[in-house]
């Protein structure tokens, strides 16, 4: 069944009750038994019934509106992705509705409902840190509703995704630190449930292995919240508690890297002469702090352009056509600044 095909008439026929009974049950009117309300609501959810004229609209026409769900608007990377999305959307006559989840699953769920109630033709999604069960997306995909995931790719079947080469970005960052003379490199990792975090960890470990450096499990520190204060405390604790101290840090994002630099400085150490630091994402502030932060740049604008282009292809397919699952991987670029330049070449 395609999204939005069910009507009140379908529910009434299935349960052998009147149209008015279904309508009143859905609206919690008095006079309808709790058992009838339960049966009506359960079947409505199963059939993906949507109230008012929404189901009819979704079935018969386009709204020329795209829904975009992101974790944070203030995140520099996501702001560049949005710019790319809007550029292509407006050029094709589409409007964009934006919701941010603030990394909360409940807000993600309510955002999806709001988008569907606003009759969007498709969704572009970067899911929240709290999301571990993707059933709310799987349910829509099974009904052939167009969704493209970007940056954060869920581990579910038959999806269309746009991401960056997180493994290679992390590998290049760690290899750069090693080539600069840093041999004892810690990693401030991202949330374990995010695929991008695991791939960046894998890239870090692969670079150490390829340079015959044994990794220290105690130097892989998850930073699930992702704030500067969190990485400051974790880095300070690492340097204060360890007898053998790291001389390099690869952080899974620039915020964590900035917190690590502040912690290192608070202990009287210097960046990059004592400790080299590399981040990931190339936030605007990265080139403005002291010393400027080496980082891995992600093509956010290009990701937005590609994601919306794939979504429009899906929307424009005939209703009985399915799309081919695919993952487009965009390349990253290592940006070398003073925070990791231990070796000065003539």
mmCIF file of C-alpha atoms in Angstrom, residues 4-338:
data_model
loop_
_atom_site.group_PDB
_atom_site.id
_atom_site.type_symbol
_atom_site.label_atom_id
_atom_site.label_comp_id
_atom_site.label_asym_id
_atom_site.label_seq_id
_atom_site.Cartn_x
_atom_site.Cartn_y
_atom_site.Cartn_z
ATOM 1 C CA UNK A 4 -1.882 7.761 2.458
ATOM 2 C CA UNK A 5 -4.126 5.326 0.536
ATOM 3 C CA UNK A 6 -6.378 4.374 3.455
ATOM 4 C CA UNK A 7 -9.627 6.252 4.082
ATOM 5 C CA UNK A 8 -12.249 6.261 6.826
ATOM 6 C CA UNK A 9 -14.362 4.104 4.516
ATOM 7 C CA UNK A 10 -11.580 1.454 4.405
ATOM 8 C CA UNK A 11 -11.429 1.340 8.195
ATOM 9 C CA UNK A 12 -15.199 1.183 8.572
ATOM 10 C CA UNK A 13 -15.487 -1.665 6.058
ATOM 11 C CA UNK A 14 -12.688 -3.650 7.715
ATOM 12 C CA UNK A 15 -14.259 -3.357 11.172
ATOM 13 C CA UNK A 16 -17.872 -3.553 9.958
ATOM 14 C CA UNK A 17 -18.874 -0.294 11.634
ATOM 15 C CA UNK A 18 -20.318 2.972 10.344
ATOM 16 C CA UNK A 19 -18.301 5.874 8.950
ATOM 17 C CA UNK A 20 -19.489 8.093 11.793
ATOM 18 C CA UNK A 21 -18.280 5.560 14.371
ATOM 19 C CA UNK A 22 -14.803 5.560 12.854
ATOM 20 C CA UNK A 23 -14.706 9.350 12.663
ATOM 21 C CA UNK A 24 -15.811 9.758 16.273
ATOM 22 C CA UNK A 25 -13.423 7.056 17.516
ATOM 23 C CA UNK A 26 -10.475 8.768 15.858
ATOM 24 C CA UNK A 27 -11.466 12.052 17.539
ATOM 25 C CA UNK A 28 -12.024 10.424 20.976
ATOM 26 C CA UNK A 29 -15.658 11.443 21.084
ATOM 27 C CA UNK A 30 -17.651 10.344 24.151
ATOM 28 C CA UNK A 31 -20.174 7.617 23.570
ATOM 29 C CA UNK A 32 -17.676 5.396 21.722
ATOM 30 C CA UNK A 33 -16.366 2.493 23.794
ATOM 31 C CA UNK A 34 -12.673 2.299 24.617
ATOM 32 C CA UNK A 35 -12.483 -1.071 22.880
ATOM 33 C CA UNK A 36 -13.890 0.379 19.647
ATOM 34 C CA UNK A 37 -11.528 3.351 19.853
ATOM 35 C CA UNK A 38 -8.604 0.993 20.326
ATOM 36 C CA UNK A 39 -9.546 -1.168 17.331
ATOM 37 C CA UNK A 40 -10.125 1.853 15.089
ATOM 38 C CA UNK A 41 -6.848 3.542 16.049
ATOM 39 C CA UNK A 42 -4.825 0.357 15.707
ATOM 40 C CA UNK A 43 -6.215 -0.319 12.233
ATOM 41 C CA UNK A 44 -5.778 3.338 11.259
ATOM 42 C CA UNK A 45 -2.102 3.124 12.189
ATOM 43 C CA UNK A 46 -1.684 -0.193 10.402
ATOM 44 C CA UNK A 47 -3.247 1.185 7.209
ATOM 45 C CA UNK A 48 -1.384 4.486 7.647
ATOM 46 C CA UNK A 49 -4.586 6.510 7.562
ATOM 47 C CA UNK A 50 -4.004 10.267 7.705
ATOM 48 C CA UNK A 51 -6.852 12.643 8.598
ATOM 49 C CA UNK A 52 -8.637 15.263 6.543
ATOM 50 C CA UNK A 53 -7.621 15.642 2.899
ATOM 51 C CA UNK A 54 -3.967 14.699 3.409
ATOM 52 C CA UNK A 55 -4.282 11.108 2.223
ATOM 53 C CA UNK A 56 -6.121 12.220 -0.900
ATOM 54 C CA UNK A 57 -3.527 14.911 -1.590
ATOM 55 C CA UNK A 58 -0.606 12.554 -1.193
ATOM 56 C CA UNK A 59 -2.197 10.051 -3.518
ATOM 57 C CA UNK A 60 -3.306 12.389 -6.276
ATOM 58 C CA UNK A 61 -0.906 15.320 -6.466
ATOM 59 C CA UNK A 62 2.357 16.905 -5.451
ATOM 60 C CA UNK A 63 2.753 19.653 -2.896
ATOM 61 C CA UNK A 64 6.151 20.707 -4.324
ATOM 62 C CA UNK A 65 7.463 20.794 -0.771
ATOM 63 C CA UNK A 66 10.461 18.902 0.591
ATOM 64 C CA UNK A 67 10.964 18.111 4.272
ATOM 65 C CA UNK A 68 14.477 18.294 5.752
ATOM 66 C CA UNK A 69 15.237 16.854 9.201
ATOM 67 C CA UNK A 70 18.638 17.597 10.732
ATOM 68 C CA UNK A 71 20.156 17.280 14.216
ATOM 69 C CA UNK A 72 21.203 20.923 14.627
ATOM 70 C CA UNK A 73 20.771 24.099 12.624
ATOM 71 C CA UNK A 74 23.749 25.764 14.345
ATOM 72 C CA UNK A 75 26.127 23.045 13.157
ATOM 73 C CA UNK A 76 28.259 24.641 10.422
ATOM 74 C CA UNK A 77 28.365 21.464 8.346
ATOM 75 C CA UNK A 78 24.590 21.077 8.312
ATOM 76 C CA UNK A 79 24.117 24.742 7.422
ATOM 77 C CA UNK A 80 26.212 24.198 4.287
ATOM 78 C CA UNK A 81 24.196 21.081 3.435
ATOM 79 C CA UNK A 82 20.970 23.092 3.736
ATOM 80 C CA UNK A 83 22.375 25.708 1.356
ATOM 81 C CA UNK A 84 23.000 23.024 -1.253
ATOM 82 C CA UNK A 85 19.529 21.551 -0.759
ATOM 83 C CA UNK A 86 17.769 24.888 -1.137
ATOM 84 C CA UNK A 87 19.757 25.834 -4.243
ATOM 85 C CA UNK A 88 18.543 22.782 -6.158
ATOM 86 C CA UNK A 89 15.066 22.726 -4.612
ATOM 87 C CA UNK A 90 14.235 26.312 -5.552
ATOM 88 C CA UNK A 91 15.653 25.834 -9.049
ATOM 89 C CA UNK A 92 13.150 22.997 -9.506
ATOM 90 C CA UNK A 93 10.174 24.859 -8.077
ATOM 91 C CA UNK A 94 10.200 23.208 -4.647
ATOM 92 C CA UNK A 95 9.919 24.764 -1.207
ATOM 93 C CA UNK A 96 11.798 23.429 1.809
ATOM 94 C CA UNK A 97 10.441 22.833 5.319
ATOM 95 C CA UNK A 98 13.195 22.439 7.918
ATOM 96 C CA UNK A 99 12.996 20.740 11.315
ATOM 97 C CA UNK A 100 15.818 20.223 13.796
ATOM 98 C CA UNK A 101 15.730 17.406 16.333
ATOM 99 C CA UNK A 102 18.362 18.741 18.739
ATOM 100 C CA UNK A 103 19.619 15.141 18.727
ATOM 101 C CA UNK A 104 16.359 13.908 20.346
ATOM 102 C CA UNK A 105 14.483 10.852 19.064
ATOM 103 C CA UNK A 106 11.100 12.132 20.208
ATOM 104 C CA UNK A 107 11.568 15.363 18.274
ATOM 105 C CA UNK A 108 12.573 13.314 15.243
ATOM 106 C CA UNK A 109 9.339 11.338 15.454
ATOM 107 C CA UNK A 110 7.204 14.451 15.886
ATOM 108 C CA UNK A 111 9.059 16.170 13.038
ATOM 109 C CA UNK A 112 8.204 13.321 10.683
ATOM 110 C CA UNK A 113 4.542 13.571 11.653
ATOM 111 C CA UNK A 114 4.613 17.333 11.113
ATOM 112 C CA UNK A 115 6.215 16.896 7.703
ATOM 113 C CA UNK A 116 3.620 14.351 6.599
ATOM 114 C CA UNK A 117 0.819 16.555 7.889
ATOM 115 C CA UNK A 118 2.250 19.338 5.728
ATOM 116 C CA UNK A 119 2.000 17.012 2.715
ATOM 117 C CA UNK A 120 5.699 16.944 1.814
ATOM 118 C CA UNK A 121 6.575 15.004 -1.318
ATOM 119 C CA UNK A 122 9.685 13.473 0.246
ATOM 120 C CA UNK A 123 12.152 13.658 3.124
ATOM 121 C CA UNK A 124 15.858 14.382 3.464
ATOM 122 C CA UNK A 125 17.049 13.037 6.814
ATOM 123 C CA UNK A 126 20.108 13.084 9.034
ATOM 124 C CA UNK A 127 18.910 11.204 12.083
ATOM 125 C CA UNK A 128 19.538 12.029 15.754
ATOM 126 C CA UNK A 129 22.172 10.612 18.097
ATOM 127 C CA UNK A 130 19.406 8.991 20.147
ATOM 128 C CA UNK A 131 18.004 7.054 17.186
ATOM 129 C CA UNK A 132 18.854 3.353 17.376
ATOM 130 C CA UNK A 133 15.571 1.860 16.140
ATOM 131 C CA UNK A 134 14.742 2.937 12.577
ATOM 132 C CA UNK A 135 11.254 1.458 12.399
ATOM 133 C CA UNK A 136 9.662 4.880 11.815
ATOM 134 C CA UNK A 137 11.725 5.223 8.633
ATOM 135 C CA UNK A 138 11.333 1.595 7.565
ATOM 136 C CA UNK A 139 7.551 1.927 7.766
ATOM 137 C CA UNK A 140 7.579 4.832 5.309
ATOM 138 C CA UNK A 141 10.081 3.183 2.965
ATOM 139 C CA UNK A 142 7.931 0.050 2.749
ATOM 140 C CA UNK A 143 5.115 2.276 1.513
ATOM 141 C CA UNK A 144 7.388 3.652 -1.212
ATOM 142 C CA UNK A 145 7.619 7.085 0.389
ATOM 143 C CA UNK A 146 10.725 8.926 -0.937
ATOM 144 C CA UNK A 147 13.489 9.367 1.657
ATOM 145 C CA UNK A 148 17.175 10.162 1.158
ATOM 146 C CA UNK A 149 19.493 9.915 4.153
ATOM 147 C CA UNK A 150 22.532 12.172 4.236
ATOM 148 C CA UNK A 151 25.692 12.215 6.361
ATOM 149 C CA UNK A 152 24.325 9.741 8.932
ATOM 150 C CA UNK A 153 23.380 6.556 7.081
ATOM 151 C CA UNK A 154 21.138 4.059 8.942
ATOM 152 C CA UNK A 155 21.909 0.367 8.815
ATOM 153 C CA UNK A 156 18.646 -0.649 7.175
ATOM 154 C CA UNK A 157 17.934 -2.176 3.763
ATOM 155 C CA UNK A 158 16.836 -0.513 0.538
ATOM 156 C CA UNK A 159 17.871 3.042 1.331
ATOM 157 C CA UNK A 160 19.256 5.861 -0.787
ATOM 158 C CA UNK A 161 22.097 7.675 0.957
ATOM 159 C CA UNK A 162 24.664 10.418 0.516
ATOM 160 C CA UNK A 163 27.654 10.468 2.829
ATOM 161 C CA UNK A 164 31.341 11.283 2.884
ATOM 162 C CA UNK A 165 34.320 8.956 3.048
ATOM 163 C CA UNK A 166 34.642 9.127 6.821
ATOM 164 C CA UNK A 167 37.098 6.234 6.902
ATOM 165 C CA UNK A 168 39.558 7.875 4.521
ATOM 166 C CA UNK A 169 39.152 11.271 6.169
ATOM 167 C CA UNK A 170 40.080 9.779 9.548
ATOM 168 C CA UNK A 171 42.863 7.703 7.988
ATOM 169 C CA UNK A 172 44.378 10.786 6.338
ATOM 170 C CA UNK A 173 44.140 12.832 9.549
ATOM 171 C CA UNK A 174 45.826 10.157 11.661
ATOM 172 C CA UNK A 175 48.487 9.452 9.030
ATOM 173 C CA UNK A 176 49.260 13.161 8.857
ATOM 174 C CA UNK A 177 49.896 13.265 12.623
ATOM 175 C CA UNK A 178 52.151 10.211 12.346
ATOM 176 C CA UNK A 179 54.085 11.719 9.437
ATOM 177 C CA UNK A 180 54.599 14.879 11.471
ATOM 178 C CA UNK A 181 56.352 12.834 14.148
ATOM 179 C CA UNK A 182 53.501 12.146 16.578
ATOM 180 C CA UNK A 183 53.483 8.485 17.593
ATOM 181 C CA UNK A 184 51.209 8.277 20.634
ATOM 182 C CA UNK A 185 47.849 9.381 19.256
ATOM 183 C CA UNK A 186 44.577 9.400 21.170
ATOM 184 C CA UNK A 187 41.146 9.481 19.554
ATOM 185 C CA UNK A 188 38.152 11.443 20.819
ATOM 186 C CA UNK A 189 35.407 9.336 19.257
ATOM 187 C CA UNK A 190 31.809 10.182 18.428
ATOM 188 C CA UNK A 191 28.649 8.414 19.647
ATOM 189 C CA UNK A 192 28.992 4.657 19.181
ATOM 190 C CA UNK A 193 25.586 4.234 17.522
ATOM 191 C CA UNK A 194 26.465 6.545 14.607
ATOM 192 C CA UNK A 195 27.952 4.841 11.555
ATOM 193 C CA UNK A 196 30.122 7.887 10.867
ATOM 194 C CA UNK A 197 31.702 7.563 14.325
ATOM 195 C CA UNK A 198 32.556 3.917 13.749
ATOM 196 C CA UNK A 199 34.046 4.619 10.331
ATOM 197 C CA UNK A 200 36.211 7.437 11.709
ATOM 198 C CA UNK A 201 37.384 5.110 14.472
ATOM 199 C CA UNK A 202 38.160 2.432 11.880
ATOM 200 C CA UNK A 203 40.172 4.930 9.820
ATOM 201 C CA UNK A 204 42.153 5.977 12.884
ATOM 202 C CA UNK A 205 42.925 2.353 13.786
ATOM 203 C CA UNK A 206 43.870 1.450 10.206
ATOM 204 C CA UNK A 207 46.341 4.338 9.991
ATOM 205 C CA UNK A 208 48.020 3.244 13.219
ATOM 206 C CA UNK A 209 48.213 -0.339 11.994
ATOM 207 C CA UNK A 210 49.630 0.626 8.588
ATOM 208 C CA UNK A 211 52.360 2.608 10.357
ATOM 209 C CA UNK A 212 53.130 -0.290 12.743
ATOM 210 C CA UNK A 213 51.853 1.591 15.783
ATOM 211 C CA UNK A 214 49.960 -0.424 18.379
ATOM 212 C CA UNK A 215 46.826 1.319 19.558
ATOM 213 C CA UNK A 216 46.054 1.885 23.228
ATOM 214 C CA UNK A 217 42.382 1.043 23.968
ATOM 215 C CA UNK A 218 42.437 3.515 26.880
ATOM 216 C CA UNK A 219 43.185 6.292 24.416
ATOM 217 C CA UNK A 220 39.951 5.781 22.479
ATOM 218 C CA UNK A 221 37.547 8.019 24.374
ATOM 219 C CA UNK A 222 33.852 8.218 23.356
ATOM 220 C CA UNK A 223 32.399 11.731 23.502
ATOM 221 C CA UNK A 224 28.651 11.033 23.169
ATOM 222 C CA UNK A 225 27.470 14.556 23.975
ATOM 223 C CA UNK A 226 29.842 16.275 21.564
ATOM 224 C CA UNK A 227 30.430 19.494 23.509
ATOM 225 C CA UNK A 228 33.636 21.423 24.055
ATOM 226 C CA UNK A 229 33.225 21.057 27.827
ATOM 227 C CA UNK A 230 32.971 17.266 27.517
ATOM 228 C CA UNK A 231 36.145 16.883 25.464
ATOM 229 C CA UNK A 232 37.973 19.351 27.745
ATOM 230 C CA UNK A 233 37.239 17.221 30.813
ATOM 231 C CA UNK A 234 37.993 13.906 29.107
ATOM 232 C CA UNK A 235 41.276 15.162 27.641
ATOM 233 C CA UNK A 236 42.430 16.720 30.897
ATOM 234 C CA UNK A 237 41.613 13.506 32.755
ATOM 235 C CA UNK A 238 43.522 11.474 30.157
ATOM 236 C CA UNK A 239 46.694 13.549 30.493
ATOM 237 C CA UNK A 240 46.518 13.712 34.288
ATOM 238 C CA UNK A 241 45.926 9.990 34.822
ATOM 239 C CA UNK A 242 48.166 8.378 32.234
ATOM 240 C CA UNK A 243 51.848 7.760 32.977
ATOM 241 C CA UNK A 244 52.620 7.555 29.260
ATOM 242 C CA UNK A 245 50.860 10.561 27.787
ATOM 243 C CA UNK A 246 49.629 11.053 24.211
ATOM 244 C CA UNK A 247 51.495 13.453 21.960
ATOM 245 C CA UNK A 248 48.729 13.636 19.364
ATOM 246 C CA UNK A 249 44.921 13.798 19.287
ATOM 247 C CA UNK A 250 42.565 13.028 16.433
ATOM 248 C CA UNK A 251 39.051 14.189 17.301
ATOM 249 C CA UNK A 252 35.908 13.027 15.497
ATOM 250 C CA UNK A 253 34.719 16.639 15.209
ATOM 251 C CA UNK A 254 36.095 20.166 15.532
ATOM 252 C CA UNK A 255 34.200 20.970 18.729
ATOM 253 C CA UNK A 256 35.886 18.048 20.474
ATOM 254 C CA UNK A 257 39.235 19.073 19.021
ATOM 255 C CA UNK A 258 38.835 22.635 20.334
ATOM 256 C CA UNK A 259 38.032 21.341 23.816
ATOM 257 C CA UNK A 260 41.078 19.075 23.680
ATOM 258 C CA UNK A 261 43.329 21.999 22.724
ATOM 259 C CA UNK A 262 42.021 24.028 25.654
ATOM 260 C CA UNK A 263 42.670 21.114 28.029
ATOM 261 C CA UNK A 264 46.211 20.628 26.766
ATOM 262 C CA UNK A 265 46.953 24.348 27.202
ATOM 263 C CA UNK A 266 45.476 24.336 30.726
ATOM 264 C CA UNK A 267 48.077 21.712 31.683
ATOM 265 C CA UNK A 268 50.936 23.915 30.509
ATOM 266 C CA UNK A 269 51.536 22.008 27.273
ATOM 267 C CA UNK A 270 51.888 23.641 23.881
ATOM 268 C CA UNK A 271 50.112 22.917 20.606
ATOM 269 C CA UNK A 272 51.672 21.728 18.302
ATOM 270 C CA UNK A 273 55.171 21.378 19.846
ATOM 271 C CA UNK A 274 54.022 19.091 22.682
ATOM 272 C CA UNK A 275 50.701 17.811 21.330
ATOM 273 C CA UNK A 276 49.375 17.839 17.777
ATOM 274 C CA UNK A 277 45.624 18.071 17.218
ATOM 275 C CA UNK A 278 43.430 17.371 14.175
ATOM 276 C CA UNK A 279 39.623 17.675 14.041
ATOM 277 C CA UNK A 280 36.910 16.787 11.544
ATOM 278 C CA UNK A 281 34.353 18.953 9.665
ATOM 279 C CA UNK A 282 36.196 22.286 9.148
ATOM 280 C CA UNK A 283 33.867 24.528 11.118
ATOM 281 C CA UNK A 284 34.327 28.246 10.498
ATOM 282 C CA UNK A 285 36.042 28.782 13.843
ATOM 283 C CA UNK A 286 38.718 26.198 13.024
ATOM 284 C CA UNK A 287 40.850 28.686 11.110
ATOM 285 C CA UNK A 288 40.343 31.431 13.728
ATOM 286 C CA UNK A 289 41.510 29.782 16.975
ATOM 287 C CA UNK A 290 45.102 29.789 18.223
ATOM 288 C CA UNK A 291 46.746 27.856 16.769
ATOM 289 C CA UNK A 292 44.512 27.347 13.735
ATOM 290 C CA UNK A 293 43.073 23.830 13.768
ATOM 291 C CA UNK A 294 43.997 21.194 11.204
ATOM 292 C CA UNK A 295 40.850 19.363 10.184
ATOM 293 C CA UNK A 296 39.074 17.232 7.596
ATOM 294 C CA UNK A 297 36.812 19.236 5.310
ATOM 295 C CA UNK A 298 33.487 17.755 4.210
ATOM 296 C CA UNK A 299 31.757 18.900 0.998
ATOM 297 C CA UNK A 300 28.517 19.931 2.713
ATOM 298 C CA UNK A 301 27.112 22.026 -0.140
ATOM 299 C CA UNK A 302 27.809 19.247 -2.637
ATOM 300 C CA UNK A 303 26.175 16.713 -0.291
ATOM 301 C CA UNK A 304 23.036 18.845 -0.133
ATOM 302 C CA UNK A 305 22.913 19.208 -3.919
ATOM 303 C CA UNK A 306 23.345 15.474 -4.468
ATOM 304 C CA UNK A 307 20.829 14.466 -1.794
ATOM 305 C CA UNK A 308 18.035 16.689 -3.138
ATOM 306 C CA UNK A 309 18.788 15.644 -6.729
ATOM 307 C CA UNK A 310 18.369 11.969 -5.798
ATOM 308 C CA UNK A 311 15.178 12.742 -3.885
ATOM 309 C CA UNK A 312 13.655 14.579 -6.861
ATOM 310 C CA UNK A 313 14.436 11.579 -9.063
ATOM 311 C CA UNK A 314 12.565 9.368 -6.601
ATOM 312 C CA UNK A 315 9.592 11.760 -6.395
ATOM 313 C CA UNK A 316 9.322 11.973 -10.175
ATOM 314 C CA UNK A 317 9.159 8.223 -10.686
ATOM 315 C CA UNK A 318 5.806 6.705 -11.525
ATOM 316 C CA UNK A 319 3.936 5.356 -8.516
ATOM 317 C CA UNK A 320 4.383 1.731 -9.523
ATOM 318 C CA UNK A 321 8.145 2.186 -10.024
ATOM 319 C CA UNK A 322 10.661 1.463 -7.294
ATOM 320 C CA UNK A 323 14.051 3.068 -6.848
ATOM 321 C CA UNK A 324 17.412 1.346 -6.706
ATOM 322 C CA UNK A 325 19.098 1.436 -3.291
ATOM 323 C CA UNK A 326 22.412 3.251 -3.474
ATOM 324 C CA UNK A 327 24.979 5.082 -1.390
ATOM 325 C CA UNK A 328 26.862 8.000 -2.911
ATOM 326 C CA UNK A 329 30.190 8.585 -1.154
ATOM 327 C CA UNK A 330 31.816 12.020 -1.473
ATOM 328 C CA UNK A 331 35.505 12.568 -0.816
ATOM 329 C CA UNK A 332 36.914 14.605 2.061
ATOM 330 C CA UNK A 333 39.967 16.889 2.110
ATOM 331 C CA UNK A 334 42.613 17.194 4.821
ATOM 332 C CA UNK A 335 43.176 20.857 5.700
ATOM 333 C CA UNK A 336 46.592 21.266 7.346
ATOM 334 C CA UNK A 337 47.015 24.188 9.732
ATOM 335 C CA UNK A 338 49.390 24.987 12.583
#
